[in-house]
XYZ file of C-alpha atoms in Angstrom:
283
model
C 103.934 159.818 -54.663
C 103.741 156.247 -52.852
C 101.434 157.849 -50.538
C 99.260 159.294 -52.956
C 98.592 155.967 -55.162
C 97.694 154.051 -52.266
C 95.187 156.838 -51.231
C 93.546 156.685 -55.097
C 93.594 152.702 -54.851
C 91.737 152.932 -51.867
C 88.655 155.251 -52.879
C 88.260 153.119 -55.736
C 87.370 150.129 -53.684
C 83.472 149.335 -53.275
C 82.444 148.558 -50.232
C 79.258 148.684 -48.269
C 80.116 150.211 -45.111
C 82.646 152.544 -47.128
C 85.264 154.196 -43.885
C 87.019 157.583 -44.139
C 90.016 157.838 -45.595
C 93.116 157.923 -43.272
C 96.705 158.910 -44.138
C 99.155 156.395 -43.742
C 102.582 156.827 -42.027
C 106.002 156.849 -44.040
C 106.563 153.780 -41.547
C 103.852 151.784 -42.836
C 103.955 152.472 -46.456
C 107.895 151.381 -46.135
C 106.916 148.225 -44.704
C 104.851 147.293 -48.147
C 106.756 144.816 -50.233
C 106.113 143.518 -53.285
C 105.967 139.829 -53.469
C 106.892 138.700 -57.314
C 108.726 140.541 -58.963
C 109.953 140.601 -62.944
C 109.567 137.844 -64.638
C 110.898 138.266 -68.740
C 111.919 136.126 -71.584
C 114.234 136.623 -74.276
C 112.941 134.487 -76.932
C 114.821 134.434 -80.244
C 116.808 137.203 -79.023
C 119.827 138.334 -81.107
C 121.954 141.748 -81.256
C 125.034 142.925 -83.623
C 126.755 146.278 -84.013
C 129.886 147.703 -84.362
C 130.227 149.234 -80.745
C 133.597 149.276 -79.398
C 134.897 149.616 -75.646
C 138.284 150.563 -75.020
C 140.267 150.865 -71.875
C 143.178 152.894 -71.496
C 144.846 152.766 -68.338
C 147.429 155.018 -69.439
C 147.854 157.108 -72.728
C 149.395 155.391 -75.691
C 148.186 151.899 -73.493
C 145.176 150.842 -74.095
C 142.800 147.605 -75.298
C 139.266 146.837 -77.083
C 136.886 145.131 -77.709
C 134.254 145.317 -80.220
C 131.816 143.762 -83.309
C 129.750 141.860 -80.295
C 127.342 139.471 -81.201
C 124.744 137.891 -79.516
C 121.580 135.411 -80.266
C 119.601 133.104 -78.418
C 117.331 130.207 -79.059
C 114.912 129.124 -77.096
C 111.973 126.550 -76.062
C 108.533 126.455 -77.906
C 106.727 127.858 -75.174
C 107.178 131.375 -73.953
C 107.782 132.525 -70.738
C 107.661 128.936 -69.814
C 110.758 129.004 -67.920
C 112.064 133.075 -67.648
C 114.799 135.198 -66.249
C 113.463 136.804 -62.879
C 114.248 139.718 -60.707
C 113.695 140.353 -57.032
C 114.266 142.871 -54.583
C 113.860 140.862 -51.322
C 115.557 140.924 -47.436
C 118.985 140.913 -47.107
C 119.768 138.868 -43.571
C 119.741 140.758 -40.462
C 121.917 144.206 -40.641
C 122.714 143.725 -44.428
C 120.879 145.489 -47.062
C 118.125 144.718 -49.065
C 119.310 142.413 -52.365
C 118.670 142.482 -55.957
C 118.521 138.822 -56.819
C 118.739 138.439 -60.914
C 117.824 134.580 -61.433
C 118.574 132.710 -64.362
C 116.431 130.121 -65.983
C 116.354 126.755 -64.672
C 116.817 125.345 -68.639
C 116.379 121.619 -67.175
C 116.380 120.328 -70.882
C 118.949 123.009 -72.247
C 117.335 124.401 -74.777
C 118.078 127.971 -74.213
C 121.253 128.665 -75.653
C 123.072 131.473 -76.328
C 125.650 132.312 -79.467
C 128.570 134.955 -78.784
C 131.531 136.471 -80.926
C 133.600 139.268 -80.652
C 136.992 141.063 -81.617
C 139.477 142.135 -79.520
C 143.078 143.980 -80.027
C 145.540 146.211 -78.141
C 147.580 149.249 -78.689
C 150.249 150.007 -76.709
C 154.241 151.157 -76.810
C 153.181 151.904 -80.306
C 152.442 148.236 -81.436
C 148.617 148.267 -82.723
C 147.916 144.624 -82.697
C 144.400 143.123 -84.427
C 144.195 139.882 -81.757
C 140.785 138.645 -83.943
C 137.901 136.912 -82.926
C 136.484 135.073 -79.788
C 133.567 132.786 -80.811
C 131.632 130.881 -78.236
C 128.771 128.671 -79.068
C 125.670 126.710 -77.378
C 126.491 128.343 -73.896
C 124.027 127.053 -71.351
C 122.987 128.165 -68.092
C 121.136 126.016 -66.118
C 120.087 127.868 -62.851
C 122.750 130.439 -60.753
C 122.614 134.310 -61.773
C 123.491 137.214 -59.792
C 122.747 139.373 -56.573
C 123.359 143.038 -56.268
C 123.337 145.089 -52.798
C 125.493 147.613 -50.903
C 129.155 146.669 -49.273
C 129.012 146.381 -45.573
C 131.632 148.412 -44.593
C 132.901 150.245 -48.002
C 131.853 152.103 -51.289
C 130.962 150.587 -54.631
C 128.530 147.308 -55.486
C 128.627 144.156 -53.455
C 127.710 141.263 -55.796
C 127.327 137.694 -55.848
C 127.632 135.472 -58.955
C 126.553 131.331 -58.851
C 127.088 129.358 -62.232
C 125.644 126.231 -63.502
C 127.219 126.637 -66.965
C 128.232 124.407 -70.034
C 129.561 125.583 -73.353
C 129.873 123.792 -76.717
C 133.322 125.274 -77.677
C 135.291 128.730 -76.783
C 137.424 129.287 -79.664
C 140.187 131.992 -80.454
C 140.484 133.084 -84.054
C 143.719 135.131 -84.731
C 142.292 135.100 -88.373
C 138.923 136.526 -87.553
C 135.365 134.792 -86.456
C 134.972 133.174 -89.619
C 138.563 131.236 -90.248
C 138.950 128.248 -88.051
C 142.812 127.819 -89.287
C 144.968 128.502 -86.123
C 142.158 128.616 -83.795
C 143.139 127.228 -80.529
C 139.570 125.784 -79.262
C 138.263 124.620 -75.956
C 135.333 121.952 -76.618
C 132.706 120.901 -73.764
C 133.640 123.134 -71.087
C 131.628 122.283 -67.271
C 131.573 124.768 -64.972
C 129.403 124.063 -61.105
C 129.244 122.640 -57.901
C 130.974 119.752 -56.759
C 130.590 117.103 -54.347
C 133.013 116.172 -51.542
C 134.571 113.497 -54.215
C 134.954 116.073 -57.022
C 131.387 114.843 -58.906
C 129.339 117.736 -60.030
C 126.332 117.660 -57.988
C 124.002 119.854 -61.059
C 123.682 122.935 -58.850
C 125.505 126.363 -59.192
C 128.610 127.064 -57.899
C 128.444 130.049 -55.943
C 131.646 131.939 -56.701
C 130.741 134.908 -54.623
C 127.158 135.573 -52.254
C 126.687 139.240 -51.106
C 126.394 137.428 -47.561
C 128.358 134.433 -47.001
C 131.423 135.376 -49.389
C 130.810 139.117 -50.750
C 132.036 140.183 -54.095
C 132.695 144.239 -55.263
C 133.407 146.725 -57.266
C 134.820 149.977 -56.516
C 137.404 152.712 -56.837
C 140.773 152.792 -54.579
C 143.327 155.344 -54.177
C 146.719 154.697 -52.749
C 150.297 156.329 -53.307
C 149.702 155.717 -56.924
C 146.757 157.307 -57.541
C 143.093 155.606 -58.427
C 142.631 152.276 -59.183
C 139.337 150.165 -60.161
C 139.244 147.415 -57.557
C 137.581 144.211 -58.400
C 137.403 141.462 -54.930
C 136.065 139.096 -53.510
C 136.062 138.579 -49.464
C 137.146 136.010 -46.965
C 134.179 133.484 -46.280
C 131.916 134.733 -43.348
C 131.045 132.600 -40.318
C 128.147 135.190 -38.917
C 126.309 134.931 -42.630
C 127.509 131.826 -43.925
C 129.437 128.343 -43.057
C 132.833 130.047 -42.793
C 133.981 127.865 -45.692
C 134.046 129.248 -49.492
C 131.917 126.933 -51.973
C 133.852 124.472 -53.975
C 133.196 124.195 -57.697
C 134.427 122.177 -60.698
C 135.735 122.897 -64.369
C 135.713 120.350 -67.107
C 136.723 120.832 -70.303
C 136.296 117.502 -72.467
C 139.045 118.588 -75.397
C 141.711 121.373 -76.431
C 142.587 121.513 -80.039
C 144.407 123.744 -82.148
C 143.429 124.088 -85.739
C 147.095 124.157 -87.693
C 146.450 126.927 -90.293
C 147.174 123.882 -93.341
C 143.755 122.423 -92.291
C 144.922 119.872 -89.811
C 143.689 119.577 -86.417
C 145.931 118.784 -82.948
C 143.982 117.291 -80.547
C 145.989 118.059 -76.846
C 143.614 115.896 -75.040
C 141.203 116.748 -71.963
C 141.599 118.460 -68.688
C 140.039 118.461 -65.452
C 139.855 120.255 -62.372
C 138.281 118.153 -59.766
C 137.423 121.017 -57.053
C 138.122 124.645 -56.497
C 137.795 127.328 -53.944
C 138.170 130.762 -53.872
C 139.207 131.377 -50.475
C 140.205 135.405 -50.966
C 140.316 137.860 -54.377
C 141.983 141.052 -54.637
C 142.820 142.332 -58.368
C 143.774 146.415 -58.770
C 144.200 147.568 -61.841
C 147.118 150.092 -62.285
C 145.706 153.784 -63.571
């Protein structure tokens, strides 16, 4: 098919000294790369439905979420400043990556609005946890890369984060009741400096080079197991050091379900590193 396009979009070009046509080899036409991309916009996006996802590791266990909701605001100019994807090189002997970029939002207008229930049912206890609400999240930069694990099945990933959110709140009483919410207010999350001062860059959690990330299935003794990682820093494709990143949150409260509020005060983590990741989760 690749073969045959180029062959059309060559006898429609004029020329004056027109030349026969020639096939190409698969070698050549593999070399072609495209050099731009997808560029897209989500402007005054929003989504709600009643889906629900449930995962039961074992029967009788299992736990849900559902009722997602999703909006986003945005600047006054379209496509002014867009989500982009890119299939480009990976470094010598990887595979090619899927880069998915996320707007640079320098003035933060972009902002997204999320809610959604959760609950579990399990030993027989069917339990209604409520509602997670987060509002004005903000990404400014980061996003995600997708390519093939070096030496193993599934997805290598990498993720980098510039992120701030206006408040992450837990409603037992649903998304609408603030009484006994326990809320997390101004929440930082990005690179740091060697003194612990966010620099304004992503922090990149995981790089499908220099500190891979996956996804796949294992099997052992017990049977299989979905196996979320993330690998030891990589001198050949990287520094040999993990990235260090920062989380701020700027005030914890919990909403006492007479109408008062408890304010527990601020917390801080100055720098962090994720030197090695390896979760399993039992079947």
């Amino acid at each position: 098919m690749r073969r045959a396009c180029l062959l059309l979009a060559l006898s429609v070009v004029p020329s004056a000294h027109a030349a026969p046509l020639r096939p190409l080899s698969d070698a050549v036409l593999s070399s072609v790369r495209g050099g731009d991309g997808v560029s897209f916009d989500l402007s005054g996006f929003s989504m709600n439905g009643d889906v629900r996802i449930t995962y039961t590791p074992q029967p009788g266990r299992s736990a849900w979420i559902g009722n997602l909701s999703a909006a986003r605001s945005d600047n006054a100019v379209p496509f002014s400043d867009p989500y982009r994807l890119d299939i480009g090189n990976g470094p010598a002997g990887l595979a090619d990556i899927v880069s998915f970029a996320f707007p640079a939002n320098v003035s933060g207008e972009q902002r997204w609005q999320f809610a959604y229930d959760w609950g579990v049912d399990a030993d027989g206890i069917v339990r209604d946890g409520g509602s997670v609400v987060l509002t004005d999240v903000v990404h400014r930069g980061g996003g995600l890369q997708f390519s093939t694990p070096r030496l193993e099945d599934g997805v290598a990933f990498g993720l980098a984060l510039n992120m701030h959110v206006g408040e992450m709140a837990w409603r037992p009483n649903g998304r609408a009741a603030m009484g006994g919410q326990l809320a997390l207010q101004g929440i930082r999350l990005g690179a740091v400096d060697a003194d612990g001062n966010f620099t304004g860059a992503p922090w990149a959690i995981a790089d499908v080079a220099a500190q891979p990330a996956v996804v796949n299935a294992v099997a052992d003794a017990a049977g299989a197991h979905l196996h979320v990682g993330i690998g030891w820093p990589d001198r050949q494709y990287g520094s040999g050091s993990a990235a260090t990143g920062g989380l701020q949150i700027d005030r914890v409260t919990f909403t006492n379900p007479g109408g008062t509020t408890t304010d527990l005060g601020s917390s801080r983590i100055g720098a962090i590193q994720i030197q090695y990741l390896d979760v399993k989760f039992r079947p």
